[in-house]
PDB file of C-alpha atoms in Angstrom:
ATOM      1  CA  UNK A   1     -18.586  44.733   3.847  1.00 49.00           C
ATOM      2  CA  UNK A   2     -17.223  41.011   4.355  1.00 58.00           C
ATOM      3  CA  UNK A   3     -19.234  38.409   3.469  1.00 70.00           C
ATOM      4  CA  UNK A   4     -20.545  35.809   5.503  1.00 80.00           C
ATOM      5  CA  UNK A   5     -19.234  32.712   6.162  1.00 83.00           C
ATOM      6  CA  UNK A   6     -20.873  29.261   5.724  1.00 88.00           C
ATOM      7  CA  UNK A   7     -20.277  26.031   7.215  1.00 89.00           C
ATOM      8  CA  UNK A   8     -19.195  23.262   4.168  1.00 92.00           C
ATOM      9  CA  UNK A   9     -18.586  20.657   6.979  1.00 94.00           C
ATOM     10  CA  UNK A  10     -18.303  20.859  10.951  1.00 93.00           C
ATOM     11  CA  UNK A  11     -17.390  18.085  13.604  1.00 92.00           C
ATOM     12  CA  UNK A  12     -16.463  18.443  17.452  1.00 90.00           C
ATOM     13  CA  UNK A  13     -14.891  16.134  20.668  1.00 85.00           C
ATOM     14  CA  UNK A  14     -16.506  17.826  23.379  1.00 79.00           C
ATOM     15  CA  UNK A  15     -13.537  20.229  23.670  1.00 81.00           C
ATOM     16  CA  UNK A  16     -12.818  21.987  20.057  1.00 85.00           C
ATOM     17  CA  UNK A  17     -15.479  22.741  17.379  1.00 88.00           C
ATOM     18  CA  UNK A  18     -13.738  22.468  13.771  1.00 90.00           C
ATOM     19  CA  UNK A  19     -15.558  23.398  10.838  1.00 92.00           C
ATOM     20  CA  UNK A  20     -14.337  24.390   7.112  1.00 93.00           C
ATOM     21  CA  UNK A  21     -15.814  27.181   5.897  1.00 92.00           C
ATOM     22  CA  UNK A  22     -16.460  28.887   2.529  1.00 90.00           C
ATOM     23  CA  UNK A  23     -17.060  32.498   1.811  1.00 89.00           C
ATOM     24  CA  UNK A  24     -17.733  34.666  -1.733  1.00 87.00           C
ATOM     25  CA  UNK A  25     -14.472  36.076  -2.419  1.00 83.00           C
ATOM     26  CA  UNK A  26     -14.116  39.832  -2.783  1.00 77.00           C
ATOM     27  CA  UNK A  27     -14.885  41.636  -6.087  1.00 75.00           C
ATOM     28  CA  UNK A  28     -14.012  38.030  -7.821  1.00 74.00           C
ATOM     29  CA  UNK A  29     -16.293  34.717  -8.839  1.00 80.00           C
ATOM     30  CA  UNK A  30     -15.842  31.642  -6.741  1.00 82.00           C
ATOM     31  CA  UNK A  31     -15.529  31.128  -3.128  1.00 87.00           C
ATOM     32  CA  UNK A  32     -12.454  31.018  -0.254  1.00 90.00           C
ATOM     33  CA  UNK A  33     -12.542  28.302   2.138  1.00 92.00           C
ATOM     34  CA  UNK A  34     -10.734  27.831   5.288  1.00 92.00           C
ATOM     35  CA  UNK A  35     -10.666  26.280   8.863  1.00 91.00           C
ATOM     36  CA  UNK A  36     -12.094  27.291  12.023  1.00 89.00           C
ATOM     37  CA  UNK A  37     -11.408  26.410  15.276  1.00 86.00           C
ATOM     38  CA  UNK A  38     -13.751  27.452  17.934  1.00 84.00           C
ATOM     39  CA  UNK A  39     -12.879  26.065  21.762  1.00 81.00           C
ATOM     40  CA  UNK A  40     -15.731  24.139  23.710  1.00 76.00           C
ATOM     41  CA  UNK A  41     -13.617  23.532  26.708  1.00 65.00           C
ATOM     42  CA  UNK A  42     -11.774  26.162  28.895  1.00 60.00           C
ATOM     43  CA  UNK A  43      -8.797  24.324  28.879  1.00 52.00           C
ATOM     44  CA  UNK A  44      -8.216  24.537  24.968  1.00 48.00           C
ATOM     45  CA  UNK A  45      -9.002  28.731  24.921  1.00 50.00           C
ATOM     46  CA  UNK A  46      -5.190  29.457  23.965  1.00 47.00           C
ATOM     47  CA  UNK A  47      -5.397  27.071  20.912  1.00 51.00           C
ATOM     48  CA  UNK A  48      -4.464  29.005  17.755  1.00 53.00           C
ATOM     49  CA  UNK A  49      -7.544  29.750  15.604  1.00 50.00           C
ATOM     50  CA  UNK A  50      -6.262  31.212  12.601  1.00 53.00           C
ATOM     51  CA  UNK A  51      -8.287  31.977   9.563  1.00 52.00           C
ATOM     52  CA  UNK A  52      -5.854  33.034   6.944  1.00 59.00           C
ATOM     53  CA  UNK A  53      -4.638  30.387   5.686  1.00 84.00           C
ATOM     54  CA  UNK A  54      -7.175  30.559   2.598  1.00 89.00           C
ATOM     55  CA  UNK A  55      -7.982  27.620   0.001  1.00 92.00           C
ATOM     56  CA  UNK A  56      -9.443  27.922  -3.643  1.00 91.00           C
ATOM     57  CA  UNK A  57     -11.608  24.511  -3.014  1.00 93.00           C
ATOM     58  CA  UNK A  58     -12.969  22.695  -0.172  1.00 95.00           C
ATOM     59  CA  UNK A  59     -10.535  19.816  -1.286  1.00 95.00           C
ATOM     60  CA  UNK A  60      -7.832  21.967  -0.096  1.00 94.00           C
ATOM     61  CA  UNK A  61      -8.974  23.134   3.084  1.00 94.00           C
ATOM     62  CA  UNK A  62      -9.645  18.959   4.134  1.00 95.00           C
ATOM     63  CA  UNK A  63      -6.297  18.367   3.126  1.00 94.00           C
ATOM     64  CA  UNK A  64      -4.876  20.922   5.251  1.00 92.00           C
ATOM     65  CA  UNK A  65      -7.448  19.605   7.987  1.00 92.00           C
ATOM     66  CA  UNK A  66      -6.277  16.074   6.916  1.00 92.00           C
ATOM     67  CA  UNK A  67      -2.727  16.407   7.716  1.00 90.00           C
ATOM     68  CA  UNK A  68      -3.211  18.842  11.227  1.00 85.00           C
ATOM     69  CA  UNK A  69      -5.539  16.626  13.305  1.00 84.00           C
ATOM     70  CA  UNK A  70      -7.084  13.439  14.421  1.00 86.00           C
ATOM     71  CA  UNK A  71     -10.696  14.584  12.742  1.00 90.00           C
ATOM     72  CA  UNK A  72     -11.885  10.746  12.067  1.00 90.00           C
ATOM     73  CA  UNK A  73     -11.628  10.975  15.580  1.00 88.00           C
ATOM     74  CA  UNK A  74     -13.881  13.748  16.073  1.00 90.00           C
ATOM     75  CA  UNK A  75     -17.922  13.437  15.898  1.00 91.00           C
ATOM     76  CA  UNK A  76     -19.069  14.355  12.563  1.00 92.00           C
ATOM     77  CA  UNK A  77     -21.814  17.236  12.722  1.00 92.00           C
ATOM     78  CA  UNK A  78     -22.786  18.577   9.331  1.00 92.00           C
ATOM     79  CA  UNK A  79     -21.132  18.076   5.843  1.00 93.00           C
ATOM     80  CA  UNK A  80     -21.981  19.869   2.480  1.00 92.00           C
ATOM     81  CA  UNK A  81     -23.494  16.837  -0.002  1.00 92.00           C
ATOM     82  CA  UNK A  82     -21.277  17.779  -2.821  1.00 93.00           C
ATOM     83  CA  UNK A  83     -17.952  16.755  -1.052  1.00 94.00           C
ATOM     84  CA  UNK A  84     -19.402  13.761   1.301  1.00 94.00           C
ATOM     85  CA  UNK A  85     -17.774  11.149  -1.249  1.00 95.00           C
ATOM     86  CA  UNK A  86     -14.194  13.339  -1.325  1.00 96.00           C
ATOM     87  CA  UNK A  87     -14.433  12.890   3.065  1.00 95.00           C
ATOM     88  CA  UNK A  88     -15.672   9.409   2.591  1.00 96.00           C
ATOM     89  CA  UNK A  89     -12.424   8.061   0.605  1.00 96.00           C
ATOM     90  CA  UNK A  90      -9.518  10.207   3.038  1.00 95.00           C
ATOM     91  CA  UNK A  91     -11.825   8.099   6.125  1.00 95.00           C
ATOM     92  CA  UNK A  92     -11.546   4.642   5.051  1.00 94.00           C
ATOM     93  CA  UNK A  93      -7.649   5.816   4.362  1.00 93.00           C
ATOM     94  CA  UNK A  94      -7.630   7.286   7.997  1.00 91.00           C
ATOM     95  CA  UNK A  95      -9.235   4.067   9.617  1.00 91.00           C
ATOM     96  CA  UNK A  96      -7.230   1.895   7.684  1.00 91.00           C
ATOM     97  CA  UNK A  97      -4.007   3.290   8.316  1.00 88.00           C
ATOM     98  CA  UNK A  98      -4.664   4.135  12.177  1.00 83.00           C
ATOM     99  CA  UNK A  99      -4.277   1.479  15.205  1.00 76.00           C
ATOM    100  CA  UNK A 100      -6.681   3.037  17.500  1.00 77.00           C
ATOM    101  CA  UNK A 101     -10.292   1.094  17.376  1.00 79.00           C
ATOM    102  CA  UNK A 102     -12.466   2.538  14.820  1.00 82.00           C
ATOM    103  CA  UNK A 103     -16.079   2.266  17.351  1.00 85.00           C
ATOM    104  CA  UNK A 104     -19.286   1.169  16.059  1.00 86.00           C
ATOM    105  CA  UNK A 105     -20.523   4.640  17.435  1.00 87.00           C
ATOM    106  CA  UNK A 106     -18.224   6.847  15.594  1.00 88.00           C
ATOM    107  CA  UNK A 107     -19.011   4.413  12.702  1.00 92.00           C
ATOM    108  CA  UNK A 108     -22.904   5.111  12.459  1.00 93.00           C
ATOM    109  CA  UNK A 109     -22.353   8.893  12.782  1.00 93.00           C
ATOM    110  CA  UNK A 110     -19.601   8.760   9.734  1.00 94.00           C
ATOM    111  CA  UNK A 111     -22.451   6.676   7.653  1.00 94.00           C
ATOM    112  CA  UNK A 112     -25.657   8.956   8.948  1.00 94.00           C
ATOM    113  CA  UNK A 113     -23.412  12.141   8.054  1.00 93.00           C
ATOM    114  CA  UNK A 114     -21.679  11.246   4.961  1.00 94.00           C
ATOM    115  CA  UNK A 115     -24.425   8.743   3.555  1.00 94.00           C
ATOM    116  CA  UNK A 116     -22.686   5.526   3.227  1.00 95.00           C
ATOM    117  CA  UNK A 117     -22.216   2.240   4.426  1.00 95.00           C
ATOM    118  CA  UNK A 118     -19.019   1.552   5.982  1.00 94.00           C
ATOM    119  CA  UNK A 119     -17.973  -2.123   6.070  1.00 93.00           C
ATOM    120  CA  UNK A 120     -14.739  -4.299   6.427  1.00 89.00           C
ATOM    121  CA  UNK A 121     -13.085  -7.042   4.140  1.00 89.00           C
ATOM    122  CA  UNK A 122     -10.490  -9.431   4.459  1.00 89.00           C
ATOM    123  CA  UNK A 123      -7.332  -8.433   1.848  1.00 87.00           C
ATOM    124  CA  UNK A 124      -4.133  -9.886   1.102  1.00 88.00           C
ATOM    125  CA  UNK A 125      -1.403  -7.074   2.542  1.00 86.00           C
ATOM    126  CA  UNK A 126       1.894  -7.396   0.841  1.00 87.00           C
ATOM    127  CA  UNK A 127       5.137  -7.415   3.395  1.00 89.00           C
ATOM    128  CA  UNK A 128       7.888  -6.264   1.439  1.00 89.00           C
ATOM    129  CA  UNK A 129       9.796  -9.113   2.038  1.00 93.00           C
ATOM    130  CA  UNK A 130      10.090 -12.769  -0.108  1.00 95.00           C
ATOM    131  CA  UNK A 131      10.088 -16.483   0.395  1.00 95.00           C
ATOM    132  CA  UNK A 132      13.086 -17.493  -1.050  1.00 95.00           C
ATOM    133  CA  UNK A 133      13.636 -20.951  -2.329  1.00 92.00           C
ATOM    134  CA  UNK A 134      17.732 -20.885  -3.686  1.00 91.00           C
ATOM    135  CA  UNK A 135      18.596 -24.085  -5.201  1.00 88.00           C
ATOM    136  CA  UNK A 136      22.146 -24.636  -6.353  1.00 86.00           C
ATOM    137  CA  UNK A 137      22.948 -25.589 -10.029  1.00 83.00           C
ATOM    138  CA  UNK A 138      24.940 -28.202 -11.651  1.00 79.00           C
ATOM    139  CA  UNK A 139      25.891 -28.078 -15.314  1.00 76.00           C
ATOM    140  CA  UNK A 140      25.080 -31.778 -17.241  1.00 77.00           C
ATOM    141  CA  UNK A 141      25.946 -32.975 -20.427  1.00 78.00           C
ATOM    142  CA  UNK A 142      24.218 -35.500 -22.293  1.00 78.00           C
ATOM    143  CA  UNK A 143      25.639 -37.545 -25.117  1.00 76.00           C
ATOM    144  CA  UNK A 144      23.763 -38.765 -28.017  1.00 76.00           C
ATOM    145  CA  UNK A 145      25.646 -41.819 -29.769  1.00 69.00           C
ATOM    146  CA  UNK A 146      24.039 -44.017 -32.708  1.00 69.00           C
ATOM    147  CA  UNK A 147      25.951 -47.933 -32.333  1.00 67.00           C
ATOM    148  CA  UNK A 148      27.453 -49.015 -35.593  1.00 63.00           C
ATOM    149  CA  UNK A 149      26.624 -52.300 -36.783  1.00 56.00           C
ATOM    150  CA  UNK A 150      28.753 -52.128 -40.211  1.00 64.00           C
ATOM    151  CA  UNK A 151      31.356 -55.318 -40.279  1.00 62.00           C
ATOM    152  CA  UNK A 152      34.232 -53.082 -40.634  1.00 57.00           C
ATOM    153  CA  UNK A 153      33.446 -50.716 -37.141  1.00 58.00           C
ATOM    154  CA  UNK A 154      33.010 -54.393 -35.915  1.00 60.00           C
ATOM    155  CA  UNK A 155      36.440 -55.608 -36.764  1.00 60.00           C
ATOM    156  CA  UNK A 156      38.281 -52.201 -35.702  1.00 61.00           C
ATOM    157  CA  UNK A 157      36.203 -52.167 -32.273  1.00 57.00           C
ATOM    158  CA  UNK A 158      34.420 -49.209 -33.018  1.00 65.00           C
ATOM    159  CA  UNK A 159      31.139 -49.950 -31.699  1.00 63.00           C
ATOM    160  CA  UNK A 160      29.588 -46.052 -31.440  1.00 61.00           C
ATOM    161  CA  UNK A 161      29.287 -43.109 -32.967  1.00 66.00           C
ATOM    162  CA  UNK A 162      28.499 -39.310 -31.294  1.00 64.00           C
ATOM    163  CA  UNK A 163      25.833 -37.966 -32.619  1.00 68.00           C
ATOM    164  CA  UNK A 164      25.953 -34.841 -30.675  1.00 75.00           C
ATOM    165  CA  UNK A 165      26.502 -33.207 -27.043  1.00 80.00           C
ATOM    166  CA  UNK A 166      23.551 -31.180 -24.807  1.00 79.00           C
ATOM    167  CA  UNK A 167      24.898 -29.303 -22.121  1.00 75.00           C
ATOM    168  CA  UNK A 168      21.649 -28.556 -19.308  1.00 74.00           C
ATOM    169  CA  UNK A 169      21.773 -27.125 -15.648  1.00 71.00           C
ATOM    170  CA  UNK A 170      19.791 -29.799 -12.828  1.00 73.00           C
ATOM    171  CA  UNK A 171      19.587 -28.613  -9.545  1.00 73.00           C
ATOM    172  CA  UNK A 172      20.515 -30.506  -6.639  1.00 70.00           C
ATOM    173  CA  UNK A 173      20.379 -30.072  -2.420  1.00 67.00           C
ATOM    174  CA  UNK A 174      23.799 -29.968  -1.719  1.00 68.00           C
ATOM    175  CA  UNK A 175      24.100 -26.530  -1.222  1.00 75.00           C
ATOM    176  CA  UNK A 176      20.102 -25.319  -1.493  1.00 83.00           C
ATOM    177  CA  UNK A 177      18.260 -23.644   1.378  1.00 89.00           C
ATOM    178  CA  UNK A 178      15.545 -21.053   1.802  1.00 92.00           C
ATOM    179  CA  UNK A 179      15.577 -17.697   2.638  1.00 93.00           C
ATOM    180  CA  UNK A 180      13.411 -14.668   3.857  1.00 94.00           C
ATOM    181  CA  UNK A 181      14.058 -11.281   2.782  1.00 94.00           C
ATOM    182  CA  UNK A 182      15.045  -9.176  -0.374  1.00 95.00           C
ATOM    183  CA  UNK A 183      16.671 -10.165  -3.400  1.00 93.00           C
ATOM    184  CA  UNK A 184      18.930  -7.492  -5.834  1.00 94.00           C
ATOM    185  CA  UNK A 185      21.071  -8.083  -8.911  1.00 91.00           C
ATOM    186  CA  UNK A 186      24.419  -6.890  -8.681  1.00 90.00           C
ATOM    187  CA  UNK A 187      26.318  -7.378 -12.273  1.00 87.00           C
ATOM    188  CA  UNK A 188      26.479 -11.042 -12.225  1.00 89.00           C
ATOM    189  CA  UNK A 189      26.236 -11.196  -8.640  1.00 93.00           C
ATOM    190  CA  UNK A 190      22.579 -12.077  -6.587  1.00 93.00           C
ATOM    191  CA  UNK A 191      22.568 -10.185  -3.206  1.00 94.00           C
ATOM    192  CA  UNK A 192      20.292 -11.636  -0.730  1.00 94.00           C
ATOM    193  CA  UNK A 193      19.271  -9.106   2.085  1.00 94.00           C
ATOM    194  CA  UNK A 194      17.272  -9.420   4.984  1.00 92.00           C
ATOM    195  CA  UNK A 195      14.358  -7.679   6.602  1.00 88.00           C
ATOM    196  CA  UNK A 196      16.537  -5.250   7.603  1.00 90.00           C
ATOM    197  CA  UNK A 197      18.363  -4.716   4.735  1.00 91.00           C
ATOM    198  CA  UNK A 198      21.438  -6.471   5.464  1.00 93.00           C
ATOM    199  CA  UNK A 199      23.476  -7.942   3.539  1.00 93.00           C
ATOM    200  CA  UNK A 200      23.690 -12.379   3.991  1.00 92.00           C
ATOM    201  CA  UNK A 201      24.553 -13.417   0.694  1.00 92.00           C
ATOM    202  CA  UNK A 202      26.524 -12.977  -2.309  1.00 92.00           C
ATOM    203  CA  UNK A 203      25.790 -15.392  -4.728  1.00 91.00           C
ATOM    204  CA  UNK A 204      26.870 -16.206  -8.431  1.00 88.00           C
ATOM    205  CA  UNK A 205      23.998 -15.516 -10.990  1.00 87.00           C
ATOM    206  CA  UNK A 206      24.941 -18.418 -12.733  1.00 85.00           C
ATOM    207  CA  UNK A 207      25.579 -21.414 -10.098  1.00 86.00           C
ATOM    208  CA  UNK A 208      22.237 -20.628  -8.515  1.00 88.00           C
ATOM    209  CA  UNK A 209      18.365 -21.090  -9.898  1.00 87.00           C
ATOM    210  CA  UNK A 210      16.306 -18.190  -7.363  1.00 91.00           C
ATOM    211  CA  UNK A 211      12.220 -18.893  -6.859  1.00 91.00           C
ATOM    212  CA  UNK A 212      10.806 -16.023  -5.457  1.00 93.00           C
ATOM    213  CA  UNK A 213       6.950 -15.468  -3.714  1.00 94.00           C
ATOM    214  CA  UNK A 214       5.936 -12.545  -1.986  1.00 93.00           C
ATOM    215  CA  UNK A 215       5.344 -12.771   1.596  1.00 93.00           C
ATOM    216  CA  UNK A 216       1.788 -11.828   2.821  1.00 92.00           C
ATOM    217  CA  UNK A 217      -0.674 -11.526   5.701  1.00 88.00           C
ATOM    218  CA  UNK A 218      -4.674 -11.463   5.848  1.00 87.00           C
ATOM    219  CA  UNK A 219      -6.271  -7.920   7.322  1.00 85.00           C
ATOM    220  CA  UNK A 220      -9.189  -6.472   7.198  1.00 86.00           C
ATOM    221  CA  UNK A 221      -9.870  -3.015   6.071  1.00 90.00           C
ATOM    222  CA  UNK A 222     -12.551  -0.772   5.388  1.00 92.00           C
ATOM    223  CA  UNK A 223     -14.285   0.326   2.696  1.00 93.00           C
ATOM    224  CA  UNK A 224     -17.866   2.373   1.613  1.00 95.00           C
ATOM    225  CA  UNK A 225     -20.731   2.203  -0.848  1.00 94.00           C
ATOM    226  CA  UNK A 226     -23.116   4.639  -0.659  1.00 91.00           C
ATOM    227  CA  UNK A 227     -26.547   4.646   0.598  1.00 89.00           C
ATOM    228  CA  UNK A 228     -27.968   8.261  -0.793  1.00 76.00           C
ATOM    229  CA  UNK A 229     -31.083   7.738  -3.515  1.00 66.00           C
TER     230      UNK A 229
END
């Protein structure tokens, strides 16, 4: 006789029911957990409900669920407690990663179902692309000389002596500028790329001094503590 199947965690939209459910596996310990669909509306009778796919965990059976549909989307009916915080983390992903409005009403029935609190922050989102300050090098030597004040140097005209040489690199604007995009090191080559990945420059490693900042805009995204005592 087959066992009966429980509800772990259930949600609608008025059209499809979608729950995962868990059942005792047959003559072994531990459970089998898979989806259900069951169609509200007329319109959605033909939509495949298939129940074989079966999972080991309810972690598997979300994921499946995670990657098929919309479900942060969906009104939130029921969830078992034990896997409330494993929903709660893929959400915020969901929200965060979706353009359509996340609504204060779907937003209470998330908390009241999975009990948290979800709320939004303000965080620095990397671009992928740089702020590129190139500034072109020139190569300087400095001369250390000591003056002789011997009579002998004096009557010979030999008024200094070198003391040594210091070779340094100062940069200067005559061929500097600033550039946005990507920077790669080819041998002793610097390739400067743009947003799309195109190729503008090709510059010697050594001629050039490169000052690089990451490019990077203020969003906010979600995140959830939880409420439950």
């Amino acid at each position: 006789m087959e066992k009966e199947a429980v509800s772990a965690f259930e949600m609608h939209n008025n059209e499809i029911l979608v729950a995962i459910k868990c059942r005792e596996k047959e003559n072994e310990v531990g459970f089998d957990y898979f989806l259900e669909f069951t169609p509200i509306s007329n319109i959605l009778e033909k939509i495949p409900t298939d129940q074989n796919q079966m999972h080991d965990s309810f972690y598997g059976a979300f994921d499946e669920l995670n990657e098929r549909f919309p479900w942060h989307d969906f009104q939130p009916v029921n969830i078992d407690e034990d896997f409330s915080e494993y929903v709660a983390d893929l959400l915020v992903e969901k929200i965060n990663h979706s353009n359509r409005l996340f609504r204060n009403a779907q937003k209470k029935e998330f908390e009241e179902i999975l009990g948290i609190h979800l709320r939004s922050k303000d965080v620095e989102i990397k671009t992928g692309v740089f702020s590129i300050d190139v500034e072109s090098l020139n190569k300087v030597t400095d001369y250390d000389y000591q003056e002789f004040v011997d009579s002998y140097a004096q009557e010979i005209g030999q008024k200094f002596k070198l003391l040594s040489t210091v070779e340094r690199w100062e940069t200067f604007n005559a061929e500097s500028f600033e550039f946005v995009g990507n920077l790669e090191i080819a041998e002793s080559s610097i390739v400067l790329k743009d947003s799309d990945g195109d190729v503008r420059y090709v510059l010697a490693a050594d001629k050039y001094k490169f000052t690089v900042d990451p490019l990077t805009y203020s969003a906010k995204k979600w995140e959830w503590v939880s409420v439950r005592k």
